Coordinates of C-alpha atoms in Angstrom, one line a residue:
Chain C
M685 CA -15.3 -45.1 43.8
A686 CA -14.4 -46.7 40.5
T687 CA -17.5 -45.2 38.9
R688 CA -16.6 -41.8 40.2
R689 CA -13.1 -42.0 38.9
R690 CA -14.4 -43.2 35.5
K691 CA -16.8 -40.2 35.5
I692 CA -13.9 -37.8 36.2
V693 CA -11.8 -39.3 33.5
S694 CA -14.7 -39.2 31.1
N695 CA -15.3 -35.6 32.0
Y696 CA -11.7 -34.7 31.4
L697 CA -11.8 -36.6 28.1
M698 CA -15.0 -34.8 27.0
R699 CA -13.5 -31.4 28.0
G700 CA -10.4 -32.3 26.0
V701 CA -12.4 -33.3 23.0
W702 CA -14.5 -30.1 23.2
S703 CA -11.4 -28.0 23.6
L704 CA -9.8 -29.7 20.6
L705 CA -13.0 -29.2 18.5
G706 CA -13.1 -25.6 19.6
R707 CA -9.5 -25.0 18.5
I708 CA -10.2 -26.7 15.1
G709 CA -13.3 -24.5 14.7
E710 CA -11.3 -21.4 15.6
S711 CA -8.6 -22.3 13.2
F712 CA -11.1 -23.1 10.5
G713 CA -12.9 -19.8 11.1
E714 CA -9.6 -17.9 11.0
R715 CA -8.7 -19.6 7.6
C716 CA -12.2 -18.7 6.3
R717 CA -11.7 -15.1 7.3
N718 CA -8.2 -15.0 5.7
L719 CA -9.6 -16.5 2.5
A720 CA -12.5 -13.9 2.5
H721 CA -9.9 -11.1 3.0
I722 CA -7.8 -12.4 0.1
M723 CA -10.8 -12.7 -2.1
A724 CA -11.9 -9.1 -1.1
V725 CA -8.4 -7.7 -2.0
L726 CA -8.4 -9.6 -5.3
W727 CA -11.9 -8.4 -6.2
A728 CA -10.9 -4.8 -5.4
S729 CA -7.7 -5.1 -7.4
A730 CA -9.5 -6.6 -10.4
H731 CA -12.1 -3.8 -10.2
L732 CA -9.4 -1.1 -10.0
A733 CA -7.4 -2.7 -12.8
L734 CA -10.4 -2.7 -15.1
T735 CA -11.2 1.0 -14.3
P736 CA -9.3 3.1 -16.7
R737 CA -9.3 6.1 -14.3
S738 CA -7.1 4.1 -11.9
W739 CA -4.3 4.0 -14.4
T740 CA -2.8 7.4 -13.5
Y741 CA 0.8 8.1 -14.4
P742 CA 2.3 7.2 -11.0
V743 CA 0.3 3.9 -11.1
R744 CA 1.6 3.1 -14.6
V745 CA 5.1 3.8 -13.5
M746 CA 4.7 1.6 -10.4
F747 CA 3.3 -1.2 -12.5
V748 CA 6.2 -1.0 -15.1
R749 CA 8.8 -1.0 -12.2
Q750 CA 7.2 -4.0 -10.6
V751 CA 7.1 -5.9 -13.9
L752 CA 10.7 -5.1 -14.5
F753 CA 11.7 -6.2 -11.1
T754 CA 9.5 -9.3 -10.9
A755 CA 9.5 -10.6 -14.5
V756 CA 12.5 -9.2 -16.4
D757 CA 15.0 -9.4 -13.5
G758 CA 13.6 -12.9 -12.7
I759 CA 14.5 -14.3 -16.2
P760 CA 18.2 -15.3 -15.4
A761 CA 17.1 -17.2 -12.2
S762 CA 14.3 -18.8 -14.1
L763 CA 16.7 -19.9 -16.9
R764 CA 19.1 -21.4 -14.4
F765 CA 16.4 -23.4 -12.6
A766 CA 14.8 -24.5 -15.8
G767 CA 18.1 -25.6 -17.3
T768 CA 18.8 -27.7 -14.2
F769 CA 15.3 -29.2 -14.4
G770 CA 15.8 -30.0 -18.1
I771 CA 18.8 -32.1 -17.2
L772 CA 16.9 -33.8 -14.3
I773 CA 14.1 -34.6 -16.6
I774 CA 16.4 -36.3 -19.0
A775 CA 18.0 -38.3 -16.2
Q776 CA 14.5 -39.4 -15.2
L777 CA 13.6 -40.2 -18.8
A778 CA 16.7 -42.4 -19.1
A779 CA 15.9 -44.1 -15.7
W780 CA 12.3 -44.8 -16.7
I781 CA 13.3 -46.3 -20.0
D782 CA 15.7 -48.6 -18.2
M783 CA 13.1 -49.5 -15.5
I784 CA 9.9 -50.0 -17.5
G785 CA 11.5 -50.9 -20.8
G786 CA 9.5 -48.4 -22.9
S787 CA 10.8 -46.3 -25.8
T788 CA 11.8 -42.7 -25.7
E789 CA 8.7 -41.9 -27.8
T790 CA 6.3 -43.4 -25.3
V791 CA 7.9 -41.9 -22.1
A792 CA 8.9 -38.5 -23.3
P793 CA 5.4 -37.1 -24.0
L794 CA 4.4 -38.0 -20.4
L795 CA 7.3 -36.0 -19.0
W796 CA 6.7 -33.0 -21.3
R797 CA 3.1 -32.9 -20.2
T798 CA 4.2 -33.0 -16.5
V799 CA 6.6 -30.1 -17.3
V800 CA 4.0 -27.9 -18.9
R801 CA 1.1 -28.8 -16.6
E802 CA 2.7 -28.9 -13.3
L803 CA 6.4 -28.1 -13.1
S804 CA 6.8 -24.9 -15.0
P805 CA 3.9 -23.0 -13.2
L806 CA 5.2 -24.2 -9.9
L807 CA 8.8 -23.3 -10.6
A808 CA 7.7 -19.8 -11.9
C809 CA 5.8 -19.3 -8.6
L810 CA 8.8 -20.4 -6.6
V811 CA 11.1 -17.9 -8.5
V812 CA 8.6 -15.0 -8.2
I813 CA 7.7 -15.6 -4.5
G814 CA 11.3 -16.1 -3.6
R815 CA 12.6 -13.1 -5.5
S816 CA 9.8 -10.6 -5.4
G817 CA 6.9 -11.8 -3.2
I818 CA 9.0 -11.7 0.0
A819 CA 10.5 -8.3 -1.1
I820 CA 7.0 -6.9 -1.7
G821 CA 5.8 -8.1 1.8
T822 CA 8.9 -6.6 3.4
E823 CA 8.7 -3.3 1.5
L824 CA 5.0 -2.8 2.3
A825 CA 5.6 -3.7 6.0
A826 CA 8.4 -1.2 6.2
M827 CA 6.2 1.5 4.5
R828 CA 3.5 0.8 7.0
V829 CA 5.8 0.9 10.1
S830 CA 7.5 4.1 8.9
G831 CA 4.2 5.9 8.4
E832 CA 4.5 6.2 4.6
L833 CA 1.0 4.9 4.1
E834 CA -0.4 7.8 6.0
V835 CA 1.8 10.1 3.8
L836 CA 0.1 8.7 0.7
D837 CA -3.4 8.7 2.2
S838 CA -3.0 12.3 3.4
Q839 CA -2.1 13.5 -0.1
G840 CA -5.1 11.8 -1.7
V841 CA -3.1 8.9 -3.1
D842 CA -5.1 5.6 -2.6
P843 CA -2.6 3.0 -1.3
M844 CA -4.8 0.2 -2.7
T845 CA -4.5 1.7 -6.3
Y846 CA -0.9 2.9 -6.0
L847 CA 0.7 0.1 -4.0
V848 CA -1.4 -3.1 -4.0
M849 CA -3.1 -3.4 -7.4
P850 CA 0.1 -2.9 -9.6
R851 CA 2.0 -5.4 -7.4
I852 CA -0.7 -8.1 -7.7
L853 CA -1.1 -7.6 -11.4
S854 CA 2.7 -7.7 -12.0
M855 CA 2.9 -10.9 -10.0
V856 CA 0.2 -12.5 -12.2
L857 CA 1.8 -11.3 -15.4
S858 CA 5.3 -12.3 -14.2
I859 CA 4.3 -15.8 -13.2
F860 CA 2.5 -16.4 -16.5
C861 CA 5.5 -15.2 -18.6
L862 CA 8.1 -16.9 -16.5
A863 CA 6.2 -20.2 -16.6
V864 CA 6.3 -20.0 -20.4
V865 CA 10.0 -19.2 -20.4
I866 CA 10.6 -22.1 -17.9
A867 CA 8.6 -24.6 -19.9
V868 CA 10.4 -23.7 -23.2
T869 CA 13.8 -23.8 -21.4
I870 CA 13.2 -27.2 -19.8
V871 CA 12.1 -28.7 -23.1
A872 CA 15.0 -27.2 -25.0
T873 CA 17.6 -28.1 -22.4
G874 CA 16.2 -31.6 -22.1
Y875 CA 16.3 -32.1 -25.9
V876 CA 19.9 -30.8 -26.2
V877 CA 21.2 -32.9 -23.3
A878 CA 19.3 -36.0 -24.4
H879 CA 20.5 -35.6 -27.9
M880 CA 24.1 -35.2 -26.7
L881 CA 23.9 -38.3 -24.5
G882 CA 22.2 -40.3 -27.3
V883 CA 19.0 -40.9 -25.2
L884 CA 16.9 -39.1 -27.8
D885 CA 17.6 -39.6 -31.4
L886 CA 14.9 -37.4 -33.0
P887 CA 15.7 -34.3 -35.1
W888 CA 14.7 -31.0 -33.5
T889 CA 11.7 -30.4 -35.8
E890 CA 10.3 -33.9 -35.2
F891 CA 10.8 -33.5 -31.5
I892 CA 8.9 -30.2 -31.4
S893 CA 6.1 -31.5 -33.4
Q894 CA 5.9 -34.5 -31.1
V895 CA 5.7 -32.3 -28.0
S896 CA 3.1 -30.0 -29.6
R897 CA 1.0 -33.0 -30.7
N898 CA 0.9 -34.1 -27.1
M899 CA -0.5 -30.7 -25.9
N900 CA -4.2 -29.8 -26.4
L901 CA -6.4 -26.8 -25.7
A902 CA -7.2 -28.1 -22.2
D903 CA -3.5 -28.0 -21.3
A904 CA -3.3 -24.3 -22.5
V905 CA -6.4 -23.4 -20.5
F906 CA -5.1 -25.2 -17.5
F907 CA -1.7 -23.6 -17.7
T908 CA -3.1 -20.1 -18.1
S909 CA -5.7 -20.4 -15.4
K910 CA -3.2 -22.0 -13.0
T911 CA -0.6 -19.3 -13.4
I912 CA -3.1 -16.5 -13.2
I913 CA -4.9 -17.8 -10.1
A914 CA -1.7 -18.9 -8.3
G915 CA -0.1 -15.5 -9.2
A916 CA -3.1 -13.5 -7.9
F917 CA -3.3 -15.4 -4.6
A918 CA 0.5 -15.2 -4.1
G919 CA 0.4 -11.4 -4.8
A920 CA -2.6 -10.8 -2.5
I921 CA -1.0 -12.8 0.3
C922 CA 2.3 -10.9 0.1
C923 CA 0.5 -7.5 0.1
I924 CA -1.9 -8.3 2.9
N925 CA 0.8 -9.7 5.2
G926 CA 3.0 -6.6 4.5
L927 CA 0.2 -4.1 5.1
N928 CA -1.2 -5.9 8.2
I929 CA 1.9 -5.5 10.2
R930 CA 1.3 -4.3 13.7
G931 CA 4.3 -3.2 15.8
A932 CA 7.8 -2.0 15.3
I933 CA 10.4 -2.3 12.6
T934 CA 11.8 -5.4 14.2
D935 CA 8.6 -7.3 13.3
I936 CA 9.4 -6.9 9.6
A937 CA 11.6 -10.0 9.6
F938 CA 8.7 -12.0 10.9
V939 CA 6.5 -10.7 8.1
S940 CA 9.1 -11.7 5.5
S941 CA 9.3 -15.3 6.7
R942 CA 5.5 -15.6 7.0
V943 CA 4.9 -14.1 3.5
G944 CA 7.1 -16.8 1.9
I945 CA 5.6 -19.7 3.7
Q946 CA 1.9 -18.6 3.3
A947 CA 2.3 -17.7 -0.4
L948 CA 4.0 -21.0 -1.2
T949 CA 1.4 -23.0 0.8
A950 CA -1.4 -21.2 -1.2
V951 CA 0.3 -21.9 -4.5
F952 CA 0.7 -25.6 -3.8
A953 CA -2.9 -25.9 -2.6
I954 CA -4.2 -24.1 -5.6
S955 CA -2.1 -26.3 -7.9
A956 CA -3.6 -29.4 -6.3
I957 CA -7.2 -28.1 -6.4
L958 CA -6.9 -27.0 -10.0
S959 CA -5.4 -30.4 -11.0
I960 CA -8.4 -32.1 -9.4
V961 CA -10.9 -29.8 -10.9
F962 CA -9.5 -29.9 -14.5
Y963 CA -8.4 -33.5 -14.8
G964 CA -10.6 -35.2 -12.2
K965 CA -7.5 -36.8 -10.8
L966 CA -5.1 -36.4 -7.9
L967 CA -1.7 -37.6 -9.0
V968 CA -2.6 -41.0 -10.5
F969 CA -5.9 -41.5 -8.6
K970 CA -9.2 -40.9 -10.4
I971 CA -11.6 -38.7 -8.4
G972 CA -15.3 -39.3 -8.7
Chain G
M1216 CA -14.6 44.8 -0.5
S1217 CA -13.7 43.5 3.0
K1218 CA -13.8 39.9 4.0
A1219 CA -16.5 40.7 6.6
K1220 CA -18.6 42.2 3.8
I1221 CA -18.3 39.1 1.6
L1222 CA -19.3 36.9 4.6
T1223 CA -22.5 38.9 5.2
D1224 CA -23.5 38.9 1.5
K1225 CA -24.0 35.2 1.1
P1226 CA -23.6 32.1 3.3
V1227 CA -20.1 30.8 3.0
T1228 CA -19.6 27.0 3.1
P1229 CA -17.3 26.3 5.9
V1230 CA -14.0 24.6 5.0
L1231 CA -14.3 22.4 8.1
E1232 CA -17.1 21.6 10.4
L1233 CA -16.2 19.8 13.6
Q1234 CA -18.7 18.1 15.9
I1235 CA -16.8 16.1 18.3
E1236 CA -18.2 14.6 21.5
R1237 CA -15.3 14.7 24.0
E1238 CA -15.2 12.0 26.6
A1239 CA -14.2 13.0 30.1
P1240 CA -11.2 11.0 31.3
S1241 CA -12.2 9.1 34.4
R1242 CA -9.4 10.4 36.7
D1243 CA -10.6 13.9 37.5
H1244 CA -13.1 16.6 36.7
V1245 CA -12.4 18.0 33.2
P1246 CA -13.8 21.2 32.0
E1247 CA -13.0 20.2 28.5
A1248 CA -15.7 17.4 28.4
G1249 CA -18.7 18.0 26.3
E1250 CA -19.3 18.7 22.6
F1251 CA -16.7 20.6 20.5
N1252 CA -18.8 22.2 17.8
K1253 CA -16.8 24.6 15.6
K1254 CA -16.5 25.8 12.0
V1255 CA -13.5 26.9 10.1
L1256 CA -14.3 29.4 7.3
P1257 CA -12.4 30.0 4.1
G1258 CA -9.5 32.4 4.9
Q1259 CA -9.5 31.7 8.6
F1260 CA -6.3 30.8 10.6
I1261 CA -6.6 28.4 13.5
Y1262 CA -3.6 28.0 15.8
I1263 CA -3.8 24.9 18.0
Q1264 CA -1.3 24.6 20.8
M1265 CA -0.7 21.2 22.2
D1266 CA 1.3 19.7 25.0
H1267 CA 2.9 16.8 23.1
L1268 CA 3.6 15.9 19.5
R1269 CA 1.6 12.8 20.1
D1270 CA -1.5 14.9 20.4
L1271 CA -1.4 15.3 16.6
Q1272 CA -2.2 11.6 16.2
P1273 CA -5.9 11.6 16.9
Y1274 CA -6.7 15.0 15.5
V1275 CA -4.9 15.4 12.2
P1276 CA -6.2 12.0 10.8
L1277 CA -9.6 13.1 12.1
L1278 CA -9.5 16.4 10.2
L1279 CA -8.4 14.6 7.0
G1280 CA -11.0 11.9 7.3
L1281 CA -8.4 9.2 7.7
E1282 CA -9.9 8.0 10.9
S1283 CA -13.5 8.2 12.0
S1284 CA -14.5 9.8 15.3
K1285 CA -16.3 7.4 17.6
S1286 CA -18.7 10.2 18.6
G1287 CA -19.0 13.0 16.2
Q1288 CA -18.3 14.0 12.7
V1289 CA -16.0 16.1 10.6
R1290 CA -17.2 17.7 7.4
F1291 CA -15.0 19.2 4.7
Y1292 CA -16.8 21.7 2.5
G1293 CA -20.1 20.4 3.8
M1294 CA -19.3 16.7 3.1
D1295 CA -19.0 14.3 5.9
W1296 CA -15.8 12.4 5.3
H1297 CA -17.4 9.1 6.0
L1298 CA -20.5 9.5 3.9
I1299 CA -18.7 10.1 0.7
S1300 CA -17.1 7.6 -1.7
Y1301 CA -13.5 6.7 -1.3
D1302 CA -12.8 8.2 -4.7
L1303 CA -14.1 11.6 -3.6
Q1304 CA -12.3 11.3 -0.3
F1305 CA -9.0 10.9 -2.1
R1306 CA -9.8 13.7 -4.5
L1307 CA -10.7 16.1 -1.7
R1308 CA -7.6 15.2 0.3
S1309 CA -5.4 16.0 -2.7
Q1310 CA -6.7 19.6 -2.2
I1311 CA -5.3 19.8 1.3
G1312 CA -1.7 20.8 1.8
R1313 CA -0.1 19.0 4.8
V1314 CA 3.2 19.7 6.4
F1315 CA 4.1 16.7 8.5
A1316 CA 5.9 16.8 11.8
G1317 CA 6.8 13.1 11.5
P1318 CA 7.5 10.9 8.5
A1319 CA 6.7 12.9 5.4
W1320 CA 8.3 11.1 2.5
I1321 CA 8.1 7.9 0.4
Q1322 CA 11.6 6.8 0.8
N1323 CA 12.0 4.9 -2.4
L1324 CA 11.1 7.9 -4.5
T1325 CA 13.2 11.0 -5.1
V1326 CA 12.2 14.3 -3.4
A1327 CA 10.9 15.6 -6.7
E1328 CA 8.9 12.5 -7.4
N1329 CA 7.4 12.9 -3.9
I1330 CA 6.4 16.4 -4.6
W1331 CA 4.8 15.5 -7.9
L1332 CA 3.1 12.3 -6.8
A1333 CA -0.2 13.5 -5.6
Q1334 CA -0.6 16.0 -8.5
L1335 CA 0.3 13.5 -11.2
N1336 CA -2.1 11.1 -9.5
Q1337 CA -4.9 13.6 -10.0
G1338 CA -4.0 14.0 -13.6
V1339 CA -2.2 17.3 -13.5
D1340 CA 0.1 17.8 -16.4
R1341 CA 3.9 17.3 -15.7
A1342 CA 4.8 20.6 -17.4
R1343 CA 2.2 22.5 -15.2
I1344 CA 3.6 20.8 -12.1
K1345 CA 7.2 21.9 -12.9
E1346 CA 6.0 25.4 -13.7
R1347 CA 4.3 25.6 -10.3
I1348 CA 7.4 24.3 -8.5
N1349 CA 9.6 26.7 -10.3
E1350 CA 7.3 29.5 -9.4
W1351 CA 7.2 28.6 -5.7
L1352 CA 10.8 27.6 -5.2
P1353 CA 12.3 31.1 -4.9
R1354 CA 9.3 32.3 -2.8
L1355 CA 9.7 29.6 -0.1
A1356 CA 13.3 28.7 -0.4
G1357 CA 14.9 32.2 -0.6
E1358 CA 18.6 31.9 -0.5
H1359 CA 18.4 28.1 -0.2
A1360 CA 16.8 27.8 -3.7
E1361 CA 19.9 26.3 -5.3
A1362 CA 20.4 23.8 -2.5
V1363 CA 16.7 22.8 -2.8
S1364 CA 17.0 22.4 -6.6
K1365 CA 20.1 20.2 -6.2
S1366 CA 18.2 18.0 -3.7
L1367 CA 15.2 17.4 -5.8
G1368 CA 16.8 14.5 -7.6
R1369 CA 17.9 12.7 -4.4
R1370 CA 16.1 10.4 -2.2
P1371 CA 14.8 11.9 1.1
A1372 CA 17.3 9.9 3.2
F1373 CA 20.2 11.8 1.6
V1374 CA 18.8 15.3 2.1
I1375 CA 19.2 17.4 5.3
E1376 CA 16.1 18.2 7.3
P1377 CA 15.9 22.0 6.7
I1378 CA 16.0 21.5 3.0
L1379 CA 13.4 18.7 3.3
Q1380 CA 11.2 21.0 5.3
I1381 CA 11.3 23.6 2.5
C1382 CA 10.4 20.9 0.0
Q1383 CA 7.5 19.9 2.2
L1384 CA 6.3 23.5 2.2
I1385 CA 6.5 23.6 -1.6
R1386 CA 4.6 20.4 -1.8
A1387 CA 1.9 21.7 0.5
F1388 CA 1.6 25.3 -0.9
A1389 CA 2.3 25.1 -4.6
F1390 CA -0.9 23.5 -5.9
K1391 CA -3.6 25.9 -4.7
P1392 CA -4.7 24.1 -1.5
R1393 CA -8.2 24.7 -0.1
M1394 CA -6.9 24.0 3.4
L1395 CA -3.4 23.8 5.0
I1396 CA -2.6 21.6 7.9
L1397 CA 0.7 22.6 9.3
E1398 CA 2.4 20.5 12.1
S1399 CA 5.1 22.6 13.7
P1400 CA 6.2 24.1 10.3
L1401 CA 8.9 26.3 11.8
R1402 CA 10.6 23.4 13.7
V1403 CA 13.5 22.8 11.4
L1404 CA 13.0 25.6 8.9
P1405 CA 16.0 28.0 8.5
H1406 CA 15.3 31.0 10.7
G1407 CA 15.6 33.5 7.8
L1408 CA 12.6 31.9 6.1
H1409 CA 10.1 32.3 8.9
R1410 CA 8.9 35.7 7.9
D1411 CA 8.5 34.6 4.2
L1412 CA 6.6 31.6 5.3
I1413 CA 4.1 33.6 7.3
K1414 CA 3.7 36.1 4.5
T1415 CA 3.0 33.3 2.1
I1416 CA 0.4 31.8 4.5
Q1417 CA -1.2 35.2 4.8
D1418 CA -1.4 35.5 1.0
L1419 CA -3.0 32.0 0.7
N1420 CA -5.5 32.9 3.5
D1421 CA -6.4 36.0 1.6
S1422 CA -7.2 33.9 -1.4
G1423 CA -9.6 31.7 0.7
C1424 CA -7.4 28.9 1.9
A1425 CA -8.0 28.0 5.6
T1426 CA -5.1 27.1 7.8
V1427 CA -4.8 24.9 10.8
W1428 CA -1.4 25.2 12.5
F1429 CA -0.5 22.7 15.3
D1430 CA 2.4 23.6 17.5
L1431 CA 3.9 22.9 20.9
D1432 CA 4.7 26.6 21.7
R1433 CA 2.6 29.7 21.9
A1434 CA 1.9 31.3 18.5
P1435 CA 5.1 33.1 17.4
E1436 CA 5.1 36.9 17.5
L1437 CA 5.7 37.1 13.8
L1438 CA 2.4 35.4 13.3
T1439 CA 0.3 37.3 15.8
E1440 CA 1.5 40.7 14.7
S1441 CA 0.7 40.1 11.0
M1442 CA -2.5 38.0 11.1
T1443 CA -5.8 37.5 12.9
I1444 CA -5.6 34.1 14.4
R1445 CA -8.1 32.0 16.3
R1446 CA -6.6 30.0 19.2
W1447 CA -7.6 26.5 20.0
A1448 CA -5.7 24.0 22.2
I1449 CA -5.4 20.3 23.0
R1450 CA -5.7 19.9 26.7
N1451 CA -6.1 16.5 28.4
E1452 CA -6.3 15.1 24.9
A1453 CA -9.4 17.2 24.2
L1454 CA -9.8 20.0 21.7
V1455 CA -10.8 23.3 23.3
D1456 CA -11.5 26.8 22.0
C1457 CA -9.2 29.1 24.1
E1458 CA -11.2 32.2 23.2
A1459 CA -14.5 30.8 24.4
A1460 CA -12.9 29.4 27.6

């Protein structure tokens, strides 16, 4: 009797384990398919962007509008966030000096490196996804639901060239440019506030040369590749989610929320992966 | 020289060739089941009567190569839509004028931008496009030409339907289409323009453009008295040739 009961329990357990493994496998497969889909869209967009014939007048207009909306209109929000972060960084600088007893000259370079390597690309991604990424997903979903994609297709206008490629490209360009704006603003705000509070006693020229001395070519390569890859993935995720909508106009709200979460998750994951690949470290831990 | 004479002199490439295997719905015997094998020649006019507007959905995308037929093929000027490159597909579609019964406009563009979009995308010069529109505006808009001109700078959501319908006709007709697909084109068109529209279609057909007209009603008298039309129909969701039946 006891053996039989044990057998039943063990059967249940095994079934549970198999079912769990099955779900994990399904979820992994789903993620692999999504990744393949994103890579396909990025490949097609890169191919179209490098083909001069794709750049017809309407595509150029669409690209300029997207850059204006995503990058230029995003500058005030970026400045606000970066200014606030500059103040936070100085507060941290002061706290670290109090805690570990180092000098401004030893602690400041570490913070500036963090700003350029990690904070400014991430902040730029947050601004662009929050302002434009969700709007792009929503707009494309609305176009799909209201039959506008068929209108374009029927007239011989390729939606991939006209709608998707300029949006992805504008997100890449915007994230790169806004990350530069944010990095410069954080450093400048930080210097001004620190100088006013008496935390930093260096003249501006000395401060700038100190910051630039602490940057090297690897940082520039890392910064550029991070902003480009994160921007491309964020753009592709926003477009794919918008265009994949199935259903009615009421489903658009669902797409909007999903776009934001998925794009941000991808950006954070890419940041972590690139940090590991470039510096061989995850936070303070050496990998390999 | 008559059209019949031209047709006998040399083989004419059909504008459309349809080879569709129609599946018999399971519920009852359907005479429409079997293969629908037809050609549409340049200058021909096909009138397709349907029971519901939803009947447009499988057939118009099929004719335009937007969707593939599960069993059969559609060729446009001898080219199977699904065996040619995407690039060529888009170029060929830009030569087809379509008047939509449903959504017809990109809402975040103005009406004028909507009219220009496909042509600009094919690299047609802006001045040439404006010239064509100015040429076709009085012809298709008649006494409404001024109202149409005023609406060109507005977004479609702010323009009344009859004016939008005229703008759709301009978009479809003005750039020398090789085929017209008209979905209930008279539906919201001001009554006074019906005769002008049919005359215009006739002129286009005479210049070699094929026309496929989908509608819920029987062909209007205005049409039958002025043109030779071939009648097809969509019955039980299947395409049938009424003259062969």
